[in-house]
XYZ file of C-alpha atoms in Angstrom:
264
model
C -49.470 204.310 1.787
C -51.764 203.431 -1.128
C -49.677 200.362 -1.999
C -49.682 199.191 1.626
C -53.473 199.487 1.946
C -53.779 197.776 -1.451
C -52.011 194.639 -0.169
C -53.781 194.783 3.193
C -57.148 194.805 1.430
C -56.200 191.869 -0.787
C -54.997 189.898 2.232
C -58.261 190.267 4.153
C -60.457 189.595 1.131
C -58.462 186.422 0.440
C -59.214 185.059 3.914
C -62.560 183.920 2.525
C -63.254 182.429 -0.917
C -66.306 184.200 -2.327
C -68.515 182.251 -4.739
C -71.107 184.955 -5.425
C -70.655 188.361 -7.048
C -73.283 190.127 -4.940
C -71.846 188.636 -1.774
C -68.485 190.206 -2.603
C -70.021 193.535 -3.622
C -72.135 193.773 -0.463
C -69.066 193.238 1.709
C -66.842 195.564 -0.337
C -69.325 198.454 -0.537
C -70.457 198.202 3.064
C -66.840 198.106 4.190
C -66.110 201.163 2.042
C -68.926 203.107 3.695
C -67.589 202.228 7.152
C -64.127 203.410 6.076
C -65.585 206.773 5.036
C -67.313 207.139 8.414
C -64.199 205.975 10.252
C -62.101 208.743 8.650
C -64.392 211.295 10.321
C -63.858 209.894 13.842
C -61.436 211.979 15.923
C -59.852 209.664 18.493
C -56.182 209.903 19.456
C -55.141 206.466 20.711
C -52.152 207.814 22.644
C -54.396 210.050 24.781
C -56.871 207.311 25.738
C -55.037 204.493 27.604
C -58.183 202.408 28.112
C -59.099 202.591 24.450
C -55.502 201.812 23.534
C -55.531 198.512 25.427
C -58.962 197.570 24.061
C -57.588 198.229 20.582
C -54.550 196.049 21.287
C -56.764 193.209 22.542
C -58.842 193.405 19.355
C -55.770 193.442 17.113
C -54.158 190.406 18.738
C -56.624 187.734 17.490
C -56.496 189.286 13.996
C -52.708 189.014 14.091
C -52.943 185.369 15.205
C -55.487 184.598 12.458
C -53.219 186.017 9.731
C -50.199 184.269 11.253
C -52.023 180.927 11.267
C -53.105 181.347 7.647
C -49.595 182.350 6.585
C -48.020 179.364 8.339
C -50.613 177.024 6.881
C -50.073 178.506 3.421
C -46.304 177.967 3.545
C -46.593 174.402 4.794
C -49.099 173.419 2.102
C -47.328 175.069 -0.831
C -43.638 174.870 0.003
C -42.966 171.885 2.278
C -43.629 168.192 1.910
C -43.757 167.685 5.677
C -45.537 170.278 7.780
C -43.507 172.053 10.426
C -45.673 174.772 11.910
C -43.207 175.759 14.623
C -40.417 176.565 12.168
C -42.648 178.375 9.683
C -44.426 180.387 12.381
C -41.122 181.414 13.974
C -39.698 182.390 10.584
C -42.717 184.515 9.674
C -42.687 186.207 13.083
C -38.999 187.032 12.696
C -39.444 188.534 9.225
C -42.564 190.437 10.301
C -40.703 191.850 13.319
C -37.699 192.929 11.220
C -39.983 194.802 8.827
C -42.548 195.945 11.387
C -40.183 197.405 13.980
C -39.363 200.251 11.603
C -41.583 203.183 10.686
C -44.823 202.796 8.727
C -43.194 204.797 5.914
C -40.639 202.017 5.518
C -43.363 199.371 5.295
C -45.160 201.527 2.739
C -41.973 201.883 0.680
C -41.507 198.106 0.601
C -45.112 197.752 -0.565
C -44.564 200.304 -3.345
C -41.551 198.404 -4.664
C -43.425 195.115 -4.653
C -46.452 196.679 -6.358
C -44.517 196.846 -9.637
C -43.686 193.132 -9.380
C -47.319 192.408 -8.583
C -48.482 194.141 -11.780
C -46.106 192.028 -13.908
C -47.163 188.794 -12.180
C -50.847 189.710 -12.454
C -50.577 190.280 -16.214
C -48.855 186.925 -16.769
C -51.392 185.060 -14.641
C -54.407 186.807 -16.184
C -53.349 186.052 -19.759
C -52.707 182.418 -18.834
C -56.153 181.947 -17.261
C -58.121 183.547 -20.104
C -58.042 180.346 -22.136
C -59.689 178.396 -19.281
C -62.649 180.728 -18.725
C -66.111 179.385 -19.596
C -69.141 181.683 -19.660
C -71.385 178.951 -18.207
C -69.364 179.006 -14.984
C -70.768 182.457 -14.132
C -74.422 181.378 -13.931
C -74.427 180.582 -10.219
C -71.952 183.365 -9.563
C -74.507 185.976 -10.670
C -77.429 184.632 -8.615
C -78.713 187.255 -6.184
C -80.545 184.729 -3.971
C -77.237 183.224 -2.799
C -75.794 186.545 -1.659
C -74.804 187.071 1.974
C -72.368 189.094 4.049
C -69.238 187.473 5.447
C -67.470 189.037 8.421
C -63.819 188.116 7.707
C -63.095 191.034 5.322
C -64.422 193.474 7.931
C -61.432 192.676 10.145
C -59.562 195.007 7.784
C -61.134 197.909 9.683
C -58.977 197.252 12.746
C -55.518 197.866 11.234
C -56.795 200.632 8.939
C -58.221 202.523 11.927
C -54.658 203.367 12.948
C -53.961 205.229 9.683
C -57.504 206.368 8.916
C -56.448 210.012 8.392
C -54.310 209.038 5.402
C -55.536 208.307 1.879
C -56.660 204.766 2.708
C -59.829 204.766 0.596
C -57.946 204.838 -2.724
C -55.701 201.939 -1.713
C -58.752 200.032 -0.500
C -60.591 200.567 -3.797
C -57.609 199.329 -5.815
C -57.214 196.313 -3.529
C -60.890 195.358 -3.621
C -61.089 195.724 -7.416
C -57.964 193.596 -7.752
C -59.497 190.892 -5.529
C -62.722 191.060 -7.537
C -60.779 190.596 -10.781
C -59.026 187.555 -9.298
C -62.424 186.220 -8.283
C -63.797 186.615 -11.820
C -60.852 184.668 -13.238
C -61.187 181.959 -10.592
C -64.938 181.443 -10.983
C -64.660 181.578 -14.773
C -62.065 178.815 -14.669
C -63.495 176.569 -11.940
C -67.159 177.538 -11.495
C -68.728 178.090 -8.074
C -68.548 174.522 -6.736
C -64.890 173.597 -7.161
C -63.242 176.531 -5.273
C -64.387 175.157 -1.916
C -62.745 171.789 -2.663
C -59.276 173.404 -2.723
C -57.515 175.122 0.146
C -56.010 177.615 -2.310
C -57.992 177.235 -5.565
C -56.090 179.907 -7.505
C -52.761 178.194 -6.943
C -54.206 174.753 -7.656
C -55.429 175.732 -11.110
C -52.189 177.555 -12.013
C -50.234 174.339 -11.451
C -51.827 172.896 -14.594
C -51.024 175.685 -17.085
C -48.064 177.544 -18.590
C -47.594 180.955 -20.174
C -47.257 180.454 -23.955
C -45.792 177.000 -23.243
C -42.439 178.302 -21.987
C -43.071 179.914 -18.573
C -43.828 177.165 -16.067
C -44.678 177.274 -12.374
C -47.073 180.230 -12.521
C -48.417 178.912 -9.243
C -45.109 179.891 -7.629
C -45.563 183.477 -8.811
C -49.085 183.575 -7.418
C -48.009 181.988 -4.144
C -45.287 184.623 -3.858
C -48.008 187.299 -4.043
C -49.969 185.566 -1.284
C -46.855 185.230 0.847
C -45.983 188.911 0.535
C -49.555 189.953 1.389
C -49.489 187.841 4.540
C -46.036 189.074 5.562
C -46.647 192.784 5.003
C -49.991 192.563 6.828
C -48.366 190.884 9.823
C -45.548 193.451 9.803
C -48.015 196.328 9.729
C -50.218 194.997 12.546
C -47.102 194.245 14.597
C -45.896 197.792 13.977
C -49.196 199.170 15.290
C -49.058 197.040 18.443
C -45.426 197.942 19.129
C -46.153 201.663 18.682
C -49.162 201.530 21.003
C -47.168 199.790 23.724
C -44.210 202.173 23.393
C -46.294 205.342 23.640
C -47.050 204.884 27.353
C -43.977 202.876 28.320
C -42.054 204.032 31.465
C -38.873 204.750 29.507
C -40.677 207.010 27.065
C -42.428 208.845 29.908
C -39.079 209.434 31.582
C -37.644 210.783 28.336
C -40.603 213.139 27.939
C -40.177 214.305 31.534
C -36.448 214.899 31.088
C -36.998 216.831 27.868
C -39.548 219.067 29.594
C -37.139 219.714 32.482
C -34.333 220.672 30.108
C -36.654 223.076 28.282
C -37.704 224.723 31.579
C -34.083 225.195 32.680
């Protein structure tokens, strides 16, 4: 579960490119406090049909937002000619195949990929160290430019479903990982250039190699992005499918039949 929440946190933090340290910290810490409060809330979604449908309605636009970003990401980084229908259908199919199973299965997939992520992160970090300039952090450390952005707070919606699990540790690892990526990015590009690129981290990795023999580090980084999008979509889809199934007619009939067999 920790690995799953780790990638979920990275996905939502990457929806917005932060250019100020305090801006990131305000969002991360405030979000952490809400997560702690949320773990104390005792609400069973299956026993509150009205709340269940409100929750589904709130999750749907988040799912569409991630799906749009994933489709846009694939078209920009993998295809010369954009084909949003094909990419969107492909992502939906993969997300459904993964998401229709149990949350434990999604968590297991995340745990396996976490080891690959660590290897990729080490390669990318070492490669970017040579590009970092201390002067690039001047604007990044200015408190007057700090603000709170709402996009990372959408993470609360999918995490609410598993709030009784150890989600805080996965969130802390994910937020620290995103902060480390941000330090490398700002150190390499400064605070002005990131907004000129759709995906600034991938753009800068296209220009460097690892010890002059490992090329295409941008492909490794894009693979990380792609997995984060896919596993997030699969998890949100899993939540929506489970909520719909809990009060479906077929399941009610099964529950009624099981109770009758017990009584006889």
